[in-house]
Tab-separated table of C-alpha atoms in Angstrom:
chain	number	residue	atom	x	y	z
Q	1391	UNK	CA	-96.444	6.044	9.359
Q	1392	UNK	CA	-96.233	8.597	12.235
Q	1393	UNK	CA	-95.154	7.130	15.619
Q	1394	UNK	CA	-94.303	8.790	18.868
Q	1395	UNK	CA	-90.563	7.450	18.253
Q	1396	UNK	CA	-90.368	9.346	14.887
Q	1397	UNK	CA	-91.960	12.404	16.248
Q	1398	UNK	CA	-89.575	12.529	19.196
Q	1399	UNK	CA	-86.616	11.995	17.004
Q	1400	UNK	CA	-87.734	14.519	14.473
Q	1401	UNK	CA	-88.020	17.079	16.979
Q	1402	UNK	CA	-84.690	16.397	18.568
Q	1403	UNK	CA	-85.798	15.526	21.985
Q	1404	UNK	CA	-83.116	15.108	24.287
Q	1405	UNK	CA	-82.291	11.686	25.746
Q	1406	UNK	CA	-80.320	12.689	29.008
Q	1407	UNK	CA	-82.336	12.278	32.214
Q	1408	UNK	CA	-85.017	9.858	30.876
Q	1409	UNK	CA	-83.916	6.594	32.342
Q	1410	UNK	CA	-86.034	4.502	34.607
Q	1411	UNK	CA	-84.864	4.611	38.115
Q	1412	UNK	CA	-83.940	1.372	40.045
Q	1413	UNK	CA	-80.774	0.864	42.087
Q	1414	UNK	CA	-81.407	-2.884	41.715
Q	1415	UNK	CA	-83.010	-4.822	38.601
Q	1416	UNK	CA	-84.676	-8.115	39.164
Q	1417	UNK	CA	-85.209	-9.928	35.760
Q	1418	UNK	CA	-87.302	-13.203	35.532
Q	1419	UNK	CA	-87.423	-15.063	32.416
Q	1420	UNK	CA	-91.074	-15.470	31.036
Q	1421	UNK	CA	-91.585	-16.821	27.463
Q	1422	UNK	CA	-94.763	-16.312	25.544
Q	1423	UNK	CA	-96.827	-13.126	25.182
Q	1424	UNK	CA	-96.785	-10.237	27.495
Q	1425	UNK	CA	-99.774	-7.937	28.231
Q	1426	UNK	CA	-99.480	-4.128	28.970
Q	1427	UNK	CA	-98.777	-4.848	32.616
Q	1428	UNK	CA	-96.675	-7.853	32.133
Q	1429	UNK	CA	-96.087	-9.114	35.622
Q	1430	UNK	CA	-99.917	-9.604	35.883
Q	1431	UNK	CA	-100.757	-10.296	32.243
Q	1432	UNK	CA	-98.359	-13.012	31.191
Q	1433	UNK	CA	-98.038	-16.701	31.676
Q	1434	UNK	CA	-96.417	-15.938	35.015
Q	1435	UNK	CA	-98.899	-16.544	37.760
Q	1436	UNK	CA	-100.680	-13.337	38.038
Q	1437	UNK	CA	-100.744	-13.718	41.938
Q	1438	UNK	CA	-97.083	-14.096	41.982
Q	1439	UNK	CA	-96.926	-11.030	39.727
Q	1440	UNK	CA	-98.857	-9.013	42.027
Q	1441	UNK	CA	-96.951	-10.200	45.174
Q	1442	UNK	CA	-93.534	-9.337	43.543
Q	1443	UNK	CA	-94.810	-5.573	42.632
Q	1444	UNK	CA	-95.925	-5.216	46.160
Q	1445	UNK	CA	-92.812	-6.514	47.740
Q	1446	UNK	CA	-90.592	-4.324	45.540
Q	1447	UNK	CA	-92.456	-1.070	46.521
Q	1448	UNK	CA	-90.001	1.398	48.326
Q	1449	UNK	CA	-87.065	-1.226	47.994
Q	1450	UNK	CA	-85.194	0.370	44.917
Q	1451	UNK	CA	-85.766	-2.747	43.120
Q	1452	UNK	CA	-87.681	-2.823	39.863
Q	1453	UNK	CA	-88.901	-6.266	38.603
Q	1454	UNK	CA	-89.174	-6.925	35.034
Q	1455	UNK	CA	-89.805	-9.889	32.590
Q	1456	UNK	CA	-87.422	-11.157	29.962
Q	1457	UNK	CA	-87.443	-13.660	27.193
Q	1458	UNK	CA	-84.951	-14.625	24.351
Q	1459	UNK	CA	-85.479	-12.887	21.112
Q	1460	UNK	CA	-87.512	-14.437	18.267
Q	1461	UNK	CA	-90.725	-16.022	17.870
Q	1462	UNK	CA	-92.658	-16.246	21.185
Q	1463	UNK	CA	-94.517	-19.638	21.369
Q	1464	UNK	CA	-97.815	-19.385	23.576
Q	1465	UNK	CA	-96.332	-21.903	26.098
Q	1466	UNK	CA	-97.674	-21.972	29.417
Q	1467	UNK	CA	-95.109	-24.004	31.146
Q	1468	UNK	CA	-91.307	-23.651	31.327
Q	1469	UNK	CA	-89.345	-26.256	33.085
Q	1470	UNK	CA	-86.358	-23.825	34.190
Q	1471	UNK	CA	-86.151	-20.052	33.824
Q	1472	UNK	CA	-83.195	-17.559	34.159
Q	1473	UNK	CA	-83.325	-15.045	36.912
Q	1474	UNK	CA	-80.943	-12.208	37.160
Q	1475	UNK	CA	-80.328	-9.538	39.979
Q	1476	UNK	CA	-78.237	-6.397	39.232
Q	1477	UNK	CA	-77.170	-3.555	41.518
Q	1478	UNK	CA	-76.180	-0.387	39.560
Q	1479	UNK	CA	-74.699	1.960	42.290
Q	1480	UNK	CA	-70.904	2.865	41.700
Q	1481	UNK	CA	-68.635	1.228	44.062
Q	1482	UNK	CA	-70.983	-1.803	44.331
Q	1483	UNK	CA	-71.932	-2.791	40.839
Q	1484	UNK	CA	-72.740	-6.553	40.420
Q	1485	UNK	CA	-74.734	-8.912	38.363
Q	1486	UNK	CA	-75.766	-12.344	39.719
Q	1487	UNK	CA	-77.610	-14.938	37.927
Q	1488	UNK	CA	-79.705	-18.057	38.871
Q	1489	UNK	CA	-81.760	-20.742	37.198
Q	1490	UNK	CA	-84.961	-21.863	39.034
Q	1491	UNK	CA	-87.663	-24.449	38.409
Q	1492	UNK	CA	-90.081	-22.651	40.925
Q	1493	UNK	CA	-90.748	-19.246	40.422
Q	1494	UNK	CA	-92.601	-19.067	43.782
Q	1495	UNK	CA	-89.069	-19.004	45.383
Q	1496	UNK	CA	-88.937	-15.448	44.277
Q	1497	UNK	CA	-91.241	-14.524	47.137
Q	1498	UNK	CA	-88.647	-15.573	49.602
Q	1499	UNK	CA	-86.127	-13.021	48.337
Q	1500	UNK	CA	-85.534	-10.254	50.656
Q	1501	UNK	CA	-86.100	-7.246	48.088
Q	1502	UNK	CA	-84.936	-4.475	50.723
Q	1503	UNK	CA	-81.656	-6.235	50.996
Q	1504	UNK	CA	-81.282	-6.615	47.178
Q	1505	UNK	CA	-81.993	-2.863	46.966
Q	1506	UNK	CA	-79.426	-2.075	49.380
Q	1507	UNK	CA	-77.037	-3.837	47.223
Q	1508	UNK	CA	-76.652	-7.018	49.158
Q	1509	UNK	CA	-77.038	-10.376	46.977
Q	1510	UNK	CA	-77.330	-12.557	50.060
Q	1511	UNK	CA	-80.720	-14.137	49.748
Q	1512	UNK	CA	-80.748	-14.203	45.905
Q	1513	UNK	CA	-77.612	-16.466	46.215
Q	1514	UNK	CA	-78.989	-18.457	49.054
Q	1515	UNK	CA	-82.494	-19.025	47.790
Q	1516	UNK	CA	-82.165	-19.324	44.261
Q	1517	UNK	CA	-78.559	-20.705	44.214
Q	1518	UNK	CA	-77.351	-17.472	42.459
Q	1519	UNK	CA	-73.826	-16.705	41.620
Q	1520	UNK	CA	-71.788	-13.964	39.907
Q	1521	UNK	CA	-72.480	-13.615	36.000
Q	1522	UNK	CA	-69.397	-14.353	34.370
Q	1523	UNK	CA	-70.573	-14.201	30.705
Q	1524	UNK	CA	-71.194	-11.283	28.219
Q	1525	UNK	CA	-72.978	-8.102	29.619
Q	1526	UNK	CA	-76.650	-8.123	29.122
Q	1527	UNK	CA	-78.371	-6.022	26.411
Q	1528	UNK	CA	-82.042	-5.899	27.352
Q	1529	UNK	CA	-84.167	-4.333	24.568
Q	1530	UNK	CA	-87.716	-3.202	25.391
Q	1531	UNK	CA	-89.972	-5.177	23.017
Q	1532	UNK	CA	-93.438	-4.908	24.558
Q	1533	UNK	CA	-95.799	-4.021	22.030
Q	1534	UNK	CA	-98.833	-4.084	24.138
Q	1535	UNK	CA	-97.191	-0.975	26.117
Q	1536	UNK	CA	-96.537	0.910	22.896
Q	1537	UNK	CA	-96.246	-0.134	19.323
Q	1538	UNK	CA	-92.919	1.411	18.801
Q	1539	UNK	CA	-91.312	-1.008	21.244
Q	1540	UNK	CA	-92.585	-3.829	18.956
Q	1541	UNK	CA	-91.885	-1.850	15.458
Q	1542	UNK	CA	-88.228	-0.859	16.517
Q	1543	UNK	CA	-87.314	-2.912	19.475
Q	1544	UNK	CA	-88.117	-6.431	18.161
Q	1545	UNK	CA	-85.954	-6.075	14.945
Q	1546	UNK	CA	-83.072	-4.568	17.109
Q	1547	UNK	CA	-83.151	-7.631	19.518
Q	1548	UNK	CA	-83.387	-10.067	16.642
Q	1549	UNK	CA	-80.470	-8.465	14.640
Q	1550	UNK	CA	-78.175	-8.449	17.814
Q	1551	UNK	CA	-79.130	-12.071	18.656
Q	1552	UNK	CA	-78.493	-13.101	15.159
Q	1553	UNK	CA	-75.131	-11.385	15.057
Q	1554	UNK	CA	-73.904	-13.334	18.133
Q	1555	UNK	CA	-74.460	-10.931	21.028
Q	1556	UNK	CA	-75.210	-13.600	23.603
Q	1557	UNK	CA	-76.460	-11.283	26.268
Q	1558	UNK	CA	-79.328	-10.085	24.281
Q	1559	UNK	CA	-82.808	-10.441	25.926
Q	1560	UNK	CA	-86.202	-8.789	25.275
Q	1561	UNK	CA	-87.547	-7.073	28.458
Q	1562	UNK	CA	-91.149	-5.864	29.221
Q	1563	UNK	CA	-90.727	-2.289	30.117
Q	1564	UNK	CA	-87.847	0.335	30.367
Q	1565	UNK	CA	-90.153	3.532	30.017
Q	1566	UNK	CA	-89.815	6.284	27.252
Q	1567	UNK	CA	-91.568	4.548	24.548
Q	1568	UNK	CA	-90.970	7.625	22.164
Q	1569	UNK	CA	-87.176	6.888	22.527
Q	1570	UNK	CA	-87.582	3.283	20.876
Q	1571	UNK	CA	-85.729	1.210	20.454
Q	1572	UNK	CA	-84.622	1.475	24.136
Q	1573	UNK	CA	-82.514	-0.839	26.000
Q	1574	UNK	CA	-80.738	-1.348	29.489
Q	1575	UNK	CA	-77.224	-2.599	29.699
Q	1576	UNK	CA	-76.000	-4.570	32.527
Q	1577	UNK	CA	-74.482	-4.647	34.987
Q	1578	UNK	CA	-73.397	-0.760	34.867
Q	1579	UNK	CA	-77.196	0.085	34.425
Q	1580	UNK	CA	-76.990	2.814	31.658
Q	1581	UNK	CA	-80.131	3.002	29.496
Q	1582	UNK	CA	-80.005	4.051	25.769
Q	1583	UNK	CA	-82.518	5.311	23.342
Q	1584	UNK	CA	-82.734	5.368	19.459
Q	1585	UNK	CA	-80.301	2.508	19.303
Q	1586	UNK	CA	-78.969	0.814	16.438
Q	1587	UNK	CA	-77.045	-2.514	16.479
Q	1588	UNK	CA	-73.693	-1.309	15.588
Q	1589	UNK	CA	-74.096	1.560	18.436
Q	1590	UNK	CA	-75.219	-1.236	20.686
Q	1591	UNK	CA	-72.224	-3.415	20.036
Q	1592	UNK	CA	-69.864	-0.415	20.820
Q	1593	UNK	CA	-71.680	0.200	24.138
Q	1594	UNK	CA	-71.313	-3.496	25.007
Q	1595	UNK	CA	-67.527	-3.405	24.216
Q	1596	UNK	CA	-67.187	-0.307	26.491
Q	1597	UNK	CA	-68.831	-2.406	29.298
Q	1598	UNK	CA	-66.381	-5.129	28.690
Q	1599	UNK	CA	-63.644	-2.410	29.068
Q	1600	UNK	CA	-65.126	-0.853	32.117
Q	1601	UNK	CA	-66.149	2.270	30.081
Q	1602	UNK	CA	-69.528	4.203	29.655
Q	1603	UNK	CA	-70.460	5.115	26.138
Q	1604	UNK	CA	-72.482	8.520	26.341
Q	1605	UNK	CA	-73.672	8.788	22.829
Q	1606	UNK	CA	-77.400	7.876	23.041
Q	1607	UNK	CA	-77.356	7.351	26.798
Q	1608	UNK	CA	-80.382	8.282	28.734
Q	1609	UNK	CA	-78.736	8.019	32.025
Q	1610	UNK	CA	-77.957	5.463	34.849
Q	1611	UNK	CA	-80.723	3.838	36.563
Q	1612	UNK	CA	-78.897	4.173	39.907
Q	1613	UNK	CA	-79.901	8.054	39.874
Q	1614	UNK	CA	-82.995	10.055	39.986
Q	1615	UNK	CA	-83.517	11.970	36.583
Q	1616	UNK	CA	-81.775	15.137	37.703
Q	1617	UNK	CA	-78.757	13.139	38.909
Q	1618	UNK	CA	-78.903	11.074	35.518
Q	1619	UNK	CA	-78.606	14.682	33.393
Q	1620	UNK	CA	-76.020	15.921	35.672
Q	1621	UNK	CA	-73.679	12.866	35.837
Q	1622	UNK	CA	-73.858	12.705	31.864
Q	1623	UNK	CA	-73.285	16.377	31.215
Q	1624	UNK	CA	-70.081	16.057	33.631
Q	1625	UNK	CA	-68.825	12.874	31.859
Q	1626	UNK	CA	-69.301	14.979	28.619
Q	1627	UNK	CA	-67.340	17.979	30.069
Q	1628	UNK	CA	-64.537	15.854	31.548
Q	1629	UNK	CA	-64.287	13.329	28.661
Q	1630	UNK	CA	-64.629	10.682	31.527
Q	1631	UNK	CA	-65.734	7.493	30.491
Q	1632	UNK	CA	-64.630	5.238	33.388
Q	1633	UNK	CA	-67.692	3.446	34.572
Q	1634	UNK	CA	-67.329	3.910	38.316
Q	1635	UNK	CA	-65.617	7.305	38.191
Q	1636	UNK	CA	-68.741	9.598	38.950
Q	1637	UNK	CA	-71.349	9.186	41.701
Q	1638	UNK	CA	-74.265	11.370	42.619
Q	1639	UNK	CA	-73.710	12.020	46.315
Q	1640	UNK	CA	-76.413	14.600	46.975
Q	1641	UNK	CA	-79.360	16.272	45.404
Q	1642	UNK	CA	-80.883	19.536	46.661
Q	1643	UNK	CA	-83.973	21.445	45.630
Q	1644	UNK	CA	-86.896	20.032	43.826
Q	1645	UNK	CA	-88.800	20.634	40.577
Q	1646	UNK	CA	-88.235	22.675	38.540
Q	1647	UNK	CA	-84.697	23.255	39.871
Q	1648	UNK	CA	-82.108	20.953	41.508
Q	1649	UNK	CA	-78.418	21.397	42.448
Q	1650	UNK	CA	-76.819	17.929	42.111
Q	1651	UNK	CA	-73.388	17.247	43.708
Q	1652	UNK	CA	-71.370	14.866	41.724
Q	1653	UNK	CA	-68.128	13.344	43.138
Q	1654	UNK	CA	-65.439	11.871	41.184
Q	1655	UNK	CA	-63.434	8.876	42.597
Q	1656	UNK	CA	-60.474	10.951	42.884
Q	1657	UNK	CA	-61.960	13.441	45.473
Q	1658	UNK	CA	-63.072	16.200	43.096
Q	1659	UNK	CA	-66.625	17.368	43.397
Q	1660	UNK	CA	-68.990	19.492	41.376
Q	1661	UNK	CA	-72.381	21.198	41.723
Q	1662	UNK	CA	-74.448	20.728	38.721
Q	1663	UNK	CA	-77.683	22.811	38.280
Q	1664	UNK	CA	-80.461	21.036	36.427
Q	1665	UNK	CA	-83.608	22.783	35.357
Q	1666	UNK	CA	-87.019	20.846	34.541
Q	1667	UNK	CA	-88.338	22.175	31.330
Q	1668	UNK	CA	-91.287	21.503	29.114
Q	1669	UNK	CA	-90.588	20.022	25.698
Q	1670	UNK	CA	-92.134	22.216	23.000
Q	1671	UNK	CA	-93.968	21.846	20.660
Q	1672	UNK	CA	-96.373	19.314	22.305
Q	1673	UNK	CA	-95.956	15.598	21.238
Q	1674	UNK	CA	-97.425	12.454	22.413
Q	1675	UNK	CA	-95.500	10.493	24.960
Q	1676	UNK	CA	-96.798	7.215	23.716
Q	1677	UNK	CA	-98.561	6.250	20.523
Q	1678	UNK	CA	-102.193	6.967	20.856
Q	1679	UNK	CA	-102.007	9.252	23.684
Q	1680	UNK	CA	-103.046	12.783	23.911
Q	1681	UNK	CA	-100.548	15.583	22.995
Q	1682	UNK	CA	-98.446	16.772	25.943
Q	1683	UNK	CA	-95.317	18.462	26.947
Q	1684	UNK	CA	-92.990	15.857	28.472
Q	1685	UNK	CA	-90.590	17.090	31.192
Q	1686	UNK	CA	-86.995	17.421	30.156
Q	1687	UNK	CA	-83.937	17.883	32.233
Q	1688	UNK	CA	-81.654	20.664	30.977
Q	1689	UNK	CA	-78.113	21.362	32.719
Q	1690	UNK	CA	-77.757	25.078	33.100
Q	1691	UNK	CA	-74.368	25.389	35.056
Q	1692	UNK	CA	-71.564	23.316	36.391
Q	1693	UNK	CA	-69.405	24.508	39.188
Q	1694	UNK	CA	-66.246	22.683	40.620
Q	1695	UNK	CA	-66.087	22.823	44.406
Q	1696	UNK	CA	-62.736	23.438	46.133
Q	1697	UNK	CA	-61.372	20.587	48.062
Q	1698	UNK	CA	-61.940	22.450	51.151
Q	1699	UNK	CA	-65.750	23.275	50.313
Q	1700	UNK	CA	-66.320	19.639	49.375
Q	1701	UNK	CA	-65.227	18.289	52.728
Q	1702	UNK	CA	-67.114	20.792	54.870
Q	1703	UNK	CA	-70.442	20.069	56.499
Q	1704	UNK	CA	-72.450	22.271	54.294
Q	1705	UNK	CA	-71.302	20.387	51.165
Q	1706	UNK	CA	-72.256	16.918	52.396
């Protein structure tokens, strides 16, 4: 059977620079079936879903639904649901959790505050607290968005859960169906594609040790896509795997070419040139869609700045 994921893999389409962008993730447990636009087409009150979508606009927050792996009973009520908020910007990475019996309380959250990296209203409104358990492995399984997410995502989520990965959740949408199975790992916020269970376990072990595994990585959701590609290229070039070591501090230019300034925690800086190209030959970005040429992010140059240049006004 031909799927967008198989075609993408056969063509060797690169993964870097393809992650969804969100400084902060707000994840709401909602069992049962999900539609293509899950926030307004699940058993979550659609009015609440629409209100959350509107409230999140322009805040840097991305709202998604989650559910435990397995068979999804068509239940319309849930006594309590888990809610997570995670901020992914290096230097202020955190993951908080809460349990609520009234999802309407979500509308009292200050999403602009969450997007800025402040968990205050999440904790005070929902009784949130820092998450102390295993890192979260969020596997995209929404077959209503694309059949590849169901065909490849659900078996991966089930295998991880069955093997004792306690932080496993199914999630509604991470973008990039053709890279299925896809997942997001929190708290650091790196996304992965074409993932197998063994590789995911290595990624999660890295998170526990404060490391980023770059194999199969699509990028950090904290950055726009040119920044994702630049950071991953620099990590590879430096063999740098410390989670908080690199930050995108500036992006100049626009499509099809950017100069991305990436800073190391030790004070070094680089300018990474990223060019936007078109994938060839044409392929479907999603099963059933027309053939197209998805954008790809190619790193064409890496230049280290001198310490003096890095601190000059022109470099900031």
